Coordinates of C-alpha atoms and ligand atoms in Angstrom, one line a residue:
M1 CA -37.5 -19.1 44.2
L2 CA -38.4 -22.6 45.4
L3 CA -36.6 -24.2 48.3
N4 CA -37.6 -27.8 48.3
R5 CA -36.1 -28.9 51.5
I6 CA -38.8 -31.3 52.4
T7 CA -37.3 -34.8 52.2
K8 CA -40.0 -37.0 53.6
S9 CA -41.0 -39.6 50.9
N10 CA -44.7 -39.2 51.5
F11 CA -44.5 -35.5 50.6
I12 CA -44.4 -36.5 47.0
N13 CA -46.1 -33.5 45.4
I14 CA -43.7 -30.8 46.4
N15 CA -42.5 -29.8 43.0
K16 CA -43.3 -27.2 40.4
S17 CA -44.4 -29.5 37.6
C18 CA -47.4 -30.9 39.5
L19 CA -48.5 -27.3 40.0
K20 CA -48.2 -26.5 36.4
N21 CA -50.7 -29.2 35.6
Y22 CA -53.0 -28.3 38.4
F23 CA -55.3 -26.1 36.3
C24 CA -54.7 -26.4 32.5
S25 CA -55.8 -22.9 31.8
V26 CA -55.8 -20.2 34.4
S27 CA -57.4 -16.9 33.7
S28 CA -55.5 -13.8 34.7
G29 CA -56.1 -12.9 38.4
S30 CA -58.2 -15.0 40.6
S31 CA -61.2 -12.9 40.9
T32 CA -64.6 -14.5 40.7
T33 CA -67.2 -12.3 39.0
T34 CA -69.3 -14.7 37.0
S35 CA -72.9 -15.1 38.1
T36 CA -74.1 -18.7 38.7
T37 CA -76.6 -20.3 36.4
T38 CA -79.4 -21.0 39.0
T39 CA -82.7 -20.0 37.5
T40 CA -85.3 -20.4 40.3
T41 CA -86.0 -18.2 43.2
T42 CA -86.8 -18.3 46.9
A43 CA -89.6 -15.8 46.6
N44 CA -92.0 -18.2 48.1
L45 CA -89.6 -18.8 51.0
L46 CA -89.3 -15.1 51.9
K47 CA -92.8 -13.9 52.6
V48 CA -92.5 -10.3 53.9
K49 CA -95.5 -8.0 53.6
R50 CA -94.8 -4.7 51.9
D51 CA -94.6 -2.0 54.6
D52 CA -97.6 0.3 53.9
R53 CA -95.8 3.3 55.4
F54 CA -93.9 3.5 52.0
S55 CA -95.2 5.4 49.0
Y56 CA -95.3 4.1 45.5
L57 CA -93.0 5.7 42.9
N58 CA -94.6 8.0 40.4
K59 CA -93.6 9.9 37.3
D60 CA -93.1 13.2 39.2
D61 CA -90.6 11.4 41.5
I62 CA -88.6 10.3 38.4
S63 CA -88.5 13.9 37.1
V64 CA -87.2 15.1 40.4
F65 CA -84.5 12.4 40.4
K66 CA -83.5 13.3 36.8
K67 CA -83.1 16.9 37.9
I68 CA -80.9 15.9 40.9
M69 CA -78.8 13.7 38.8
N70 CA -78.4 16.1 36.0
D71 CA -77.6 13.2 33.7
E72 CA -80.0 10.6 32.3
S73 CA -77.5 7.8 32.5
G74 CA -77.7 7.8 36.3
V75 CA -81.5 7.1 36.2
I76 CA -82.4 3.6 35.1
T77 CA -86.0 2.8 34.4
D78 CA -85.8 0.4 31.4
A79 CA -87.1 -3.0 32.3
D80 CA -84.2 -4.9 30.8
D81 CA -81.6 -2.7 32.4
L82 CA -83.3 -3.1 35.8
V83 CA -83.0 -6.9 35.8
G84 CA -79.4 -7.2 37.1
Y85 CA -80.1 -4.9 40.0
N86 CA -83.2 -6.8 41.1
H87 CA -81.6 -10.1 41.8
D88 CA -78.6 -11.2 43.8
W89 CA -75.5 -13.0 42.8
M90 CA -77.0 -16.4 43.6
N91 CA -80.2 -15.5 41.7
K92 CA -82.0 -16.5 44.8
Y93 CA -83.5 -13.2 46.0
H94 CA -85.7 -11.3 43.6
G95 CA -87.0 -7.8 44.0
N96 CA -89.2 -5.6 41.8
S97 CA -87.6 -2.2 41.8
Q98 CA -88.7 0.1 39.0
L99 CA -85.9 2.5 39.5
V100 CA -82.1 2.4 39.9
L101 CA -80.2 5.6 40.7
R102 CA -76.5 5.9 40.2
P103 CA -75.3 9.1 41.8
K104 CA -71.9 10.5 41.1
S105 CA -71.3 12.5 44.3
T106 CA -72.1 12.6 48.0
E107 CA -74.1 15.7 47.4
Q108 CA -76.4 13.8 45.0
V109 CA -76.8 10.9 47.4
S110 CA -77.8 13.5 50.0
Q111 CA -80.4 15.1 47.8
I112 CA -81.8 11.7 46.7
L113 CA -82.2 10.5 50.3
K114 CA -83.6 13.8 51.5
Y115 CA -86.3 13.6 48.9
C116 CA -87.0 9.8 49.5
N117 CA -87.3 10.5 53.2
E118 CA -89.8 13.3 52.7
R119 CA -91.8 11.2 50.1
R120 CA -91.4 8.0 52.2
L121 CA -89.8 6.1 49.3
A122 CA -87.8 3.1 50.5
V123 CA -84.2 2.7 49.2
V124 CA -81.8 -0.2 49.0
P125 CA -78.1 0.7 48.8
Q126 CA -76.3 -1.5 46.4
G127 CA -72.5 -2.0 45.9
G128 CA -71.2 -4.8 43.8
N129 CA -74.3 -7.0 44.5
T130 CA -72.2 -10.0 45.5
G131 CA -73.7 -10.3 49.0
L132 CA -74.9 -13.8 49.9
V133 CA -77.8 -13.1 52.2
G134 CA -80.1 -11.1 50.0
G135 CA -79.2 -7.8 51.6
S136 CA -78.4 -5.9 48.4
V137 CA -81.6 -6.4 46.4
P138 CA -85.0 -5.0 46.9
V139 CA -87.6 -7.2 48.7
H140 CA -90.5 -5.3 47.0
D141 CA -90.2 -2.1 45.0
E142 CA -87.5 -0.2 46.9
I143 CA -85.4 2.2 44.8
V144 CA -81.9 0.8 44.2
L145 CA -79.2 3.3 45.0
S146 CA -76.2 2.0 43.3
L147 CA -72.7 3.2 44.2
Q148 CA -71.3 2.1 40.9
S149 CA -70.5 5.6 39.6
M150 CA -68.7 6.7 42.8
N151 CA -65.4 5.1 42.2
K152 CA -62.6 7.6 42.6
I153 CA -59.4 7.2 44.7
H154 CA -58.9 10.5 46.4
E155 CA -55.7 10.3 48.4
F156 CA -53.0 7.9 49.4
D157 CA -50.5 8.6 52.2
S158 CA -47.5 6.4 51.7
V159 CA -46.2 7.2 55.2
T160 CA -49.3 6.1 57.2
G161 CA -50.6 3.8 54.4
V162 CA -54.1 5.3 54.6
L163 CA -56.0 5.3 51.4
T164 CA -59.1 7.5 51.0
C165 CA -61.5 6.6 48.3
D166 CA -65.2 6.5 47.2
A167 CA -67.3 3.7 48.4
G168 CA -68.0 2.4 44.9
C169 CA -64.3 1.5 44.2
I170 CA -64.0 -2.2 43.3
L171 CA -61.9 -4.1 45.8
E172 CA -59.6 -5.5 43.1
S173 CA -59.0 -2.1 41.5
L174 CA -57.8 -0.8 44.9
E175 CA -55.4 -3.6 45.0
Q176 CA -54.2 -2.8 41.5
Y177 CA -53.7 0.9 42.6
L178 CA -51.8 -0.1 45.8
E179 CA -49.6 -2.9 44.4
P180 CA -47.1 -0.7 42.5
R181 CA -46.8 1.5 45.5
G182 CA -45.8 -1.4 47.7
F183 CA -49.0 -1.7 49.7
T184 CA -52.0 -4.0 49.7
V185 CA -55.7 -4.0 50.7
P186 CA -56.1 -5.7 54.1
L187 CA -59.0 -7.7 52.8
D188 CA -59.3 -10.4 50.1
L189 CA -62.2 -12.4 49.0
G190 CA -63.4 -14.4 46.0
A191 CA -65.7 -11.7 44.9
K192 CA -62.9 -9.1 44.7
G193 CA -63.5 -8.5 41.0
S194 CA -67.0 -7.2 41.6
C195 CA -67.5 -6.3 45.3
Q196 CA -67.0 -2.6 46.3
I197 CA -65.1 -1.4 49.3
G198 CA -68.3 0.3 50.5
G199 CA -70.1 -3.0 50.4
N200 CA -67.2 -4.6 52.2
A201 CA -67.5 -2.1 55.0
A202 CA -71.3 -2.3 55.0
T203 CA -71.1 -6.0 55.5
N204 CA -67.9 -6.0 57.6
A205 CA -66.6 -8.6 55.2
G206 CA -64.1 -11.1 56.4
G207 CA -62.4 -13.2 53.7
I208 CA -59.0 -14.9 53.6
R209 CA -56.8 -12.2 55.1
L210 CA -58.8 -11.5 58.3
L211 CA -56.5 -13.9 60.2
R212 CA -53.5 -11.6 59.4
Y213 CA -54.9 -8.1 59.3
G214 CA -58.2 -8.2 61.3
S215 CA -61.7 -7.1 60.3
M216 CA -63.0 -3.9 58.6
H217 CA -63.8 -2.6 62.1
A218 CA -60.0 -2.6 62.7
N219 CA -58.9 -1.3 59.3
V220 CA -61.4 1.4 58.4
M221 CA -60.0 4.7 59.8
G222 CA -62.8 6.9 58.6
V223 CA -66.2 6.9 56.9
E224 CA -68.3 9.6 55.2
A225 CA -72.0 8.5 55.2
V226 CA -75.3 10.0 54.3
L227 CA -78.2 9.4 56.7
A228 CA -81.8 8.7 55.7
D229 CA -82.8 12.4 55.9
G230 CA -79.9 13.4 53.6
T231 CA -77.5 14.6 56.4
I232 CA -73.9 14.1 55.4
V233 CA -72.0 12.7 58.4
D234 CA -68.3 13.4 57.9
C235 CA -66.3 11.0 60.0
L236 CA -63.7 10.6 57.3
S237 CA -60.7 10.7 59.7
T238 CA -57.5 9.3 58.5
L239 CA -56.1 9.0 62.0
R240 CA -55.1 5.7 63.6
K241 CA -55.9 7.1 67.1
D242 CA -58.9 9.3 67.8
N243 CA -60.7 8.9 71.1
T244 CA -63.1 11.7 70.9
G245 CA -66.2 10.1 72.2
Y246 CA -68.4 7.6 70.4
D247 CA -66.7 5.9 67.4
L248 CA -69.6 6.7 65.1
K249 CA -68.0 5.2 61.9
Q250 CA -68.3 1.8 63.5
L251 CA -72.1 2.1 63.4
F252 CA -72.0 2.0 59.6
I253 CA -69.5 -0.9 59.4
G254 CA -71.6 -4.1 59.3
S255 CA -74.9 -2.3 59.4
E256 CA -75.7 -3.6 55.8
G257 CA -77.1 -0.3 54.5
T258 CA -79.7 0.1 57.2
L259 CA -78.3 3.1 59.0
G260 CA -76.8 5.2 56.2
V261 CA -75.2 5.1 52.8
I262 CA -71.4 5.0 53.0
T263 CA -70.0 7.3 50.4
K264 CA -66.3 7.5 51.2
L265 CA -63.8 5.6 53.3
A266 CA -60.3 5.9 54.7
I267 CA -58.6 2.4 54.9
L268 CA -55.4 1.5 56.6
T269 CA -53.4 -0.5 54.1
P270 CA -50.3 -2.6 55.1
A271 CA -47.1 -2.9 53.2
K272 CA -47.4 -5.6 50.5
P273 CA -45.5 -8.7 51.5
T274 CA -42.6 -9.4 49.0
S275 CA -42.4 -13.1 49.7
V276 CA -45.4 -15.4 49.5
H277 CA -45.6 -19.2 49.8
V278 CA -48.6 -21.4 49.8
A279 CA -48.9 -25.0 50.9
L280 CA -51.8 -27.3 50.1
L281 CA -51.9 -30.1 52.7
S282 CA -54.3 -33.1 53.1
C283 CA -55.4 -34.7 56.3
D284 CA -57.4 -37.8 57.2
S285 CA -59.3 -36.3 60.1
F286 CA -60.5 -32.9 61.2
D287 CA -58.4 -33.4 64.4
E288 CA -55.4 -33.2 62.2
V289 CA -56.6 -29.9 60.7
K290 CA -56.9 -28.5 64.2
K291 CA -53.4 -29.7 65.1
L292 CA -52.0 -28.1 61.9
L293 CA -53.6 -24.8 62.9
I294 CA -52.3 -24.9 66.4
E295 CA -48.8 -25.6 65.1
A296 CA -49.1 -23.0 62.3
K297 CA -50.0 -20.3 64.9
K298 CA -47.1 -21.3 67.1
Q299 CA -44.4 -21.9 64.6
L300 CA -45.3 -19.4 61.8
G301 CA -46.6 -16.6 64.0
D302 CA -46.7 -13.2 62.2
I303 CA -46.0 -14.6 58.7
L304 CA -49.1 -16.8 58.7
S305 CA -51.4 -15.0 56.3
A306 CA -54.2 -17.5 55.6
F307 CA -55.3 -20.9 57.0
E308 CA -58.3 -22.2 55.0
F309 CA -59.8 -25.7 54.9
M310 CA -62.1 -27.6 52.6
D311 CA -63.5 -31.1 52.9
R312 CA -63.5 -33.7 50.1
S313 CA -67.0 -32.8 48.9
C314 CA -65.8 -29.3 48.1
I315 CA -63.0 -30.7 46.0
D316 CA -65.4 -33.0 44.2
V317 CA -67.8 -30.1 43.3
V318 CA -65.0 -27.9 42.0
L319 CA -63.6 -30.8 39.9
E320 CA -67.0 -31.3 38.5
H321 CA -67.8 -27.7 37.6
Q322 CA -64.4 -26.1 36.9
P323 CA -63.1 -27.7 33.7
Q324 CA -59.6 -26.5 34.3
A325 CA -59.4 -27.9 37.9
R326 CA -57.3 -31.0 38.5
E327 CA -57.1 -33.5 41.4
P328 CA -54.4 -32.1 43.7
F329 CA -52.9 -35.4 44.9
D330 CA -52.6 -39.0 43.7
S331 CA -55.1 -40.1 46.3
K332 CA -58.2 -38.5 47.7
F333 CA -58.4 -37.3 51.3
K334 CA -61.1 -36.2 53.7
F335 CA -59.7 -32.7 54.4
Y336 CA -57.5 -30.2 52.6
V337 CA -55.7 -27.2 54.2
L338 CA -54.6 -24.2 52.2
L339 CA -51.9 -22.4 54.3
E340 CA -50.2 -19.2 53.2
V341 CA -47.3 -17.4 54.7
S342 CA -46.2 -14.0 53.6
G343 CA -43.5 -11.6 54.7
F344 CA -40.5 -9.6 53.6
N345 CA -37.6 -11.9 53.9
E346 CA -37.7 -14.7 51.3
Q347 CA -35.1 -16.9 53.0
H348 CA -36.4 -16.5 56.5
D349 CA -40.0 -17.1 55.4
N350 CA -39.2 -20.1 53.3
E351 CA -37.1 -21.6 56.1
K352 CA -39.8 -21.1 58.6
L353 CA -42.4 -22.7 56.4
N354 CA -40.1 -25.6 55.6
S355 CA -39.3 -26.3 59.2
Y356 CA -43.1 -26.2 60.0
L357 CA -43.8 -28.6 57.2
E358 CA -41.0 -31.0 58.2
D359 CA -42.3 -30.9 61.8
V360 CA -46.0 -31.6 60.9
I361 CA -45.0 -34.4 58.4
S362 CA -42.7 -36.1 60.9
R363 CA -45.5 -36.0 63.5
K364 CA -47.9 -37.5 60.9
M365 CA -50.3 -34.6 61.0
V366 CA -50.5 -34.5 57.2
A367 CA -51.2 -37.3 54.7
D368 CA -49.8 -35.5 51.6
G369 CA -48.8 -32.0 50.6
T370 CA -47.5 -29.7 48.0
F371 CA -46.3 -26.1 48.0
A372 CA -45.8 -23.2 45.7
S373 CA -43.8 -20.0 45.7
D374 CA -44.3 -18.4 42.3
S375 CA -47.3 -16.2 41.7
K376 CA -48.8 -18.3 39.0
S377 CA -48.8 -21.5 41.0
I378 CA -50.0 -19.7 44.1
A379 CA -53.0 -18.2 42.1
E380 CA -53.7 -21.7 40.8
F381 CA -53.8 -23.1 44.4
W382 CA -56.1 -20.3 45.5
K383 CA -58.5 -21.0 42.6
L384 CA -59.3 -24.3 44.0
R385 CA -60.5 -22.6 47.2
E386 CA -62.0 -19.6 45.6
T387 CA -64.2 -21.4 43.1
I388 CA -66.0 -23.5 45.6
T389 CA -68.9 -21.0 45.9
E390 CA -69.3 -20.6 42.1
S391 CA -69.1 -24.4 41.6
L392 CA -71.8 -25.0 44.3
G393 CA -74.0 -22.5 42.5
K394 CA -73.6 -24.4 39.3
A395 CA -74.4 -27.7 41.0
G396 CA -78.0 -26.7 41.9
A397 CA -79.9 -25.0 44.7
V398 CA -77.6 -24.1 47.6
Y399 CA -78.6 -23.7 51.2
K400 CA -75.8 -21.6 52.7
Y401 CA -74.8 -21.1 56.3
D402 CA -72.0 -19.0 57.5
L403 CA -71.2 -19.9 61.1
S404 CA -68.8 -19.1 63.8
L405 CA -68.4 -22.2 66.0
P406 CA -66.1 -23.3 68.8
M407 CA -63.4 -25.7 67.5
D408 CA -64.9 -28.8 69.2
Q409 CA -68.2 -28.3 67.2
F410 CA -66.7 -26.8 64.1
Y411 CA -66.9 -29.8 61.8
N412 CA -69.3 -31.7 63.9
I413 CA -72.2 -29.7 62.5
V414 CA -71.2 -30.9 59.0
E415 CA -71.3 -34.5 60.2
V416 CA -74.6 -34.0 62.0
M417 CA -76.2 -32.4 58.9
K418 CA -74.9 -35.2 56.7
E419 CA -76.6 -37.8 59.0
R420 CA -79.8 -35.7 59.2
L421 CA -80.1 -35.2 55.5
A422 CA -78.9 -38.7 54.4
G423 CA -81.0 -39.9 51.4
K424 CA -83.1 -36.7 51.3
N425 CA -83.4 -34.8 48.0
N426 CA -80.1 -36.2 46.7
S427 CA -78.5 -33.6 48.9
M428 CA -74.7 -33.1 49.3
V429 CA -73.4 -31.5 52.5
C430 CA -70.0 -29.8 52.5
G431 CA -67.9 -27.7 54.8
F432 CA -65.1 -25.3 54.1
G433 CA -63.9 -21.9 55.2
H434 CA -61.7 -19.7 57.4
V435 CA -60.9 -22.3 60.0
G436 CA -58.1 -20.0 61.3
D437 CA -60.9 -17.5 62.3
G438 CA -63.3 -20.2 63.6
N439 CA -65.6 -19.5 60.6
L440 CA -67.3 -22.5 58.9
H441 CA -69.1 -22.3 55.6
L442 CA -71.7 -25.0 55.7
N443 CA -73.3 -25.6 52.3
I444 CA -76.0 -28.0 51.4
S445 CA -76.6 -28.5 47.7
T446 CA -79.4 -30.3 45.9
P447 CA -79.2 -31.1 42.2
K448 CA -82.5 -29.5 41.3
Q449 CA -82.3 -25.7 40.8
K450 CA -85.6 -25.1 42.8
Y451 CA -85.4 -24.3 46.5
N452 CA -87.7 -26.6 48.5
K453 CA -89.6 -25.4 51.5
E454 CA -90.0 -28.9 53.0
F455 CA -86.3 -29.7 52.6
L456 CA -85.4 -26.3 54.1
G457 CA -87.5 -27.3 57.1
L458 CA -85.0 -30.2 57.7
I459 CA -82.1 -27.7 58.0
E460 CA -83.7 -24.7 59.7
P461 CA -84.1 -23.9 62.5
F462 CA -82.0 -26.9 63.5
V463 CA -78.7 -25.4 62.2
Y464 CA -79.4 -22.1 64.0
E465 CA -80.4 -23.8 67.2
F466 CA -77.3 -25.9 67.1
T467 CA -75.1 -22.8 66.6
S468 CA -76.8 -20.9 69.4
K469 CA -76.6 -23.9 71.8
H470 CA -72.8 -23.9 71.3
N471 CA -72.5 -20.1 71.7
G472 CA -71.6 -19.6 68.0
S473 CA -72.8 -16.9 65.6
I474 CA -75.3 -17.5 62.9
S475 CA -73.4 -15.0 60.7
A476 CA -69.6 -15.0 60.9
E477 CA -69.1 -12.7 58.0
H478 CA -71.9 -12.6 55.4
G479 CA -74.3 -10.6 57.5
I480 CA -78.0 -11.0 58.2
G481 CA -79.5 -9.4 55.1
A482 CA -83.0 -10.6 54.2
M483 CA -82.1 -14.2 54.9
K484 CA -81.7 -14.3 58.7
T485 CA -83.8 -11.4 60.1
E486 CA -86.1 -13.8 61.9
Q487 CA -83.1 -15.8 63.2
L488 CA -81.2 -12.9 64.8
H489 CA -82.4 -13.9 68.3
H490 CA -80.2 -17.0 68.0
S491 CA -77.1 -14.8 68.2
K492 CA -78.4 -11.6 69.9
T493 CA -80.2 -11.1 73.2
N494 CA -83.6 -9.3 73.4
S495 CA -81.9 -6.3 75.0
A496 CA -79.3 -6.2 72.2
I497 CA -82.0 -6.3 69.5
Q498 CA -83.9 -3.6 71.3
L499 CA -80.8 -1.4 71.3
M500 CA -80.3 -2.1 67.6
R501 CA -83.9 -1.0 67.0
S502 CA -83.5 2.3 68.9
I503 CA -80.3 3.1 67.0
K504 CA -82.2 2.4 63.7
Q505 CA -85.1 4.6 64.9
T506 CA -82.7 7.5 65.8
M507 CA -80.8 7.3 62.5
D508 CA -83.7 6.4 60.2
P509 CA -87.0 7.3 61.9
N510 CA -89.1 6.5 58.8
G511 CA -87.3 3.2 58.1
I512 CA -86.6 4.0 54.5
L513 CA -83.1 2.6 54.4
N514 CA -82.9 -1.1 53.4
P515 CA -86.2 -2.1 55.0
Y516 CA -87.0 -5.8 55.7
K517 CA -83.2 -6.4 56.3
V518 CA -81.2 -7.1 59.5
L519 CA -83.8 -6.4 62.1
P520 CA -86.7 -8.9 62.6
N521 CA -89.8 -7.7 60.7
Ligands
LIG601 P1 -73.5 -5.7 48.0 O1 -73.7 -7.2 47.9 O2 -74.0 -4.8 46.9 O3 -74.3 -5.2 49.4 C1 -74.1 -6.0 50.6 C2 -74.8 -5.2 51.7 O4 -74.2 -3.9 51.9 C3 -76.3 -4.8 51.4 O5 -77.0 -4.9 52.5 C4 -76.2 -3.4 50.8 O6 -77.4 -2.7 51.1 C5 -75.1 -2.8 51.7 N1 -74.2 -1.8 51.0 C6 -73.5 -2.0 49.9 N2 -72.8 -0.9 49.6 C7 -73.2 0.0 50.5 C8 -72.8 1.4 50.8 N3 -72.0 2.0 50.0 N4 -73.4 2.0 51.9 C9 -74.2 1.3 52.7 N5 -74.6 0.1 52.5 C10 -74.1 -0.6 51.4 N6 -68.0 -12.3 52.1 C11 -67.1 -12.4 53.1 O7 -67.3 -11.7 54.2 N7 -66.0 -13.2 53.0 C12 -65.7 -13.9 51.9 O8 -64.7 -14.6 51.8 C13 -66.6 -13.8 50.8 N8 -66.4 -14.4 49.7 C14 -67.3 -14.4 48.6 C15 -67.0 -15.1 47.5 C16 -67.9 -15.0 46.4 C17 -67.6 -15.8 45.2 C18 -69.1 -14.2 46.5 C19 -70.1 -14.1 45.4 C20 -69.3 -13.5 47.7 C21 -68.4 -13.6 48.8 N9 -68.7 -12.9 49.9 C22 -67.8 -13.0 51.0 C23 -69.9 -12.1 50.1 C24 -69.8 -10.6 49.5 O9 -68.8 -10.6 48.5 C25 -69.4 -9.6 50.6 O10 -70.4 -9.5 51.5 C26 -69.0 -8.2 50.1 O11 -68.5 -7.5 51.1 C27 -70.3 -7.5 49.5 O12 -69.8 -6.4 48.8 P2 -70.7 -5.7 47.6 O13 -70.1 -4.5 47.2 O14 -71.0 -6.7 46.6 O15 -72.0 -5.4 48.4
LIG602 C1 -65.9 -17.8 51.0 O1 -65.2 -17.8 52.0 C2 -67.1 -17.0 50.9 O2 -65.5 -18.4 49.9 C3 -68.3 -17.8 50.4 O3 -67.4 -16.4 52.2 C4 -68.7 -18.9 51.3 O4 -70.1 -19.9 49.6 C5 -69.9 -19.8 50.8 O5 -70.6 -20.3 51.6
LIG603 ZN1 -65.9 -16.7 53.6

């Protein structure tokens, strides 16, 4: 149902027909699974020496793994089949693994790791391989331990809303399981069609719902994980409250596969909102975006479920690389806000959104706007936001930064980088992201597919120093992976890094789990 109560004449686009034409063909669902077409690598940018504590894989090892797996299809050695596991979603990080293992049970994961630990064979856990910091692929010849074949849903408690499942369940398939039961996953991201819930926990993924439901740290009730020596740690509690000493499961959340392999999870899932409305608003300045956010928090309160922003360059890149995308308004604007409300009372939610929109229009905080209430149009709106990453990948080499910054510096870094890189390498600087969570995605794109070390030198360490100077974080949600190990000190003190090292030493004394990642080398 659409309640078009907005009457201001400048709010010309609030009608259904404009949305219908927004994308001429919309694929079912809004998941992004396609890999980008980038063909060159940053191998020369990431020079990490192979750790000589690790052994080289031999034929006997493969025979042992075949025995453990008891099924040839779980042991991949064929060169063609290995390719997809050896490079990341951006085709930016390339490894040289000769073996992928796809266990079907926690017991098999345990036996594999026990053997690898004894033999000093390094292992990289891999989920959906959609990570954006090179954490999920080998740096050298690490064995890839893929969770692909561990994808069962074990239990769902409709009273508590706790879902217990294998780590390899695809995020979107969990949503499909929960939807008819009236529940939803408290996490949503553009990679939902490929990423796995274990990978989401391992990266403490954020996404577009964090504003409403909080992070994985808040929503994971329990974890089963396997340590480097094969020990199975059962912290698979389904309880909301459990203050029995150290909250060990939290160690695995956000540790990017360096402390253990997550095999099962218990996730708290909220009731699925029955009324959803999305508004796309445009602004002439970032100050207006901030004002819209302040008012949204005040006036929409608990029904506000997403507040995303994109600058004009993002819209340009989507229009260029997504044939079905259409210009959202008659004119072009500097900034666009995608605001979503969701709740359980259609009339109440609609009225609240309308009164918010009327208020911000009358106070001239928006230049133009449009809103949608039916699921098809809502999905079309979201496509514009969710295809930015894919479009940037198609545009050329992308230098990606995922920052938490205070609001007074939030967009300033984009302006500063634009000035700094003006006229250099035909670069394009854009900013978008989860402004409601203080999380900016700063992307710099150059038309050539090849990453350039000299050009990179103009961006780094400047961008990290800027972030550190303003007490931000160099990784708001994507993690450290292989990309930022040497930059960790910009967001962590020496004593914090030391404590991280001792935790790693305790849980993985031989360092076989995801080496060369997270901690400085
Ligand atoms: P992978 O990429 O396979 O692995 C990521 C890391 O986790 C690696 O270090 C890996 O070793 C480790 N890992 C994976 N599974 C396990 C396991 N079972 N046990 C232990 N360690 C494991 N991220 C966000 O936070 N917010 C977004 O909005 C967002 N949007 C994205 C949109 C697109 C189009 C793409 C391509 C990516 C996006 N990402 C986003 C990044 C990525 O999708 C997330 O980091 C996601 O959580 C990774 O899940 P995955 O299963 O693909 O993990
Ligand atoms: C998003 O929010 C993802 O869309 C990807 O975190 C961000 O491509 C990026 O920089
Ligand atoms: Zn994001």
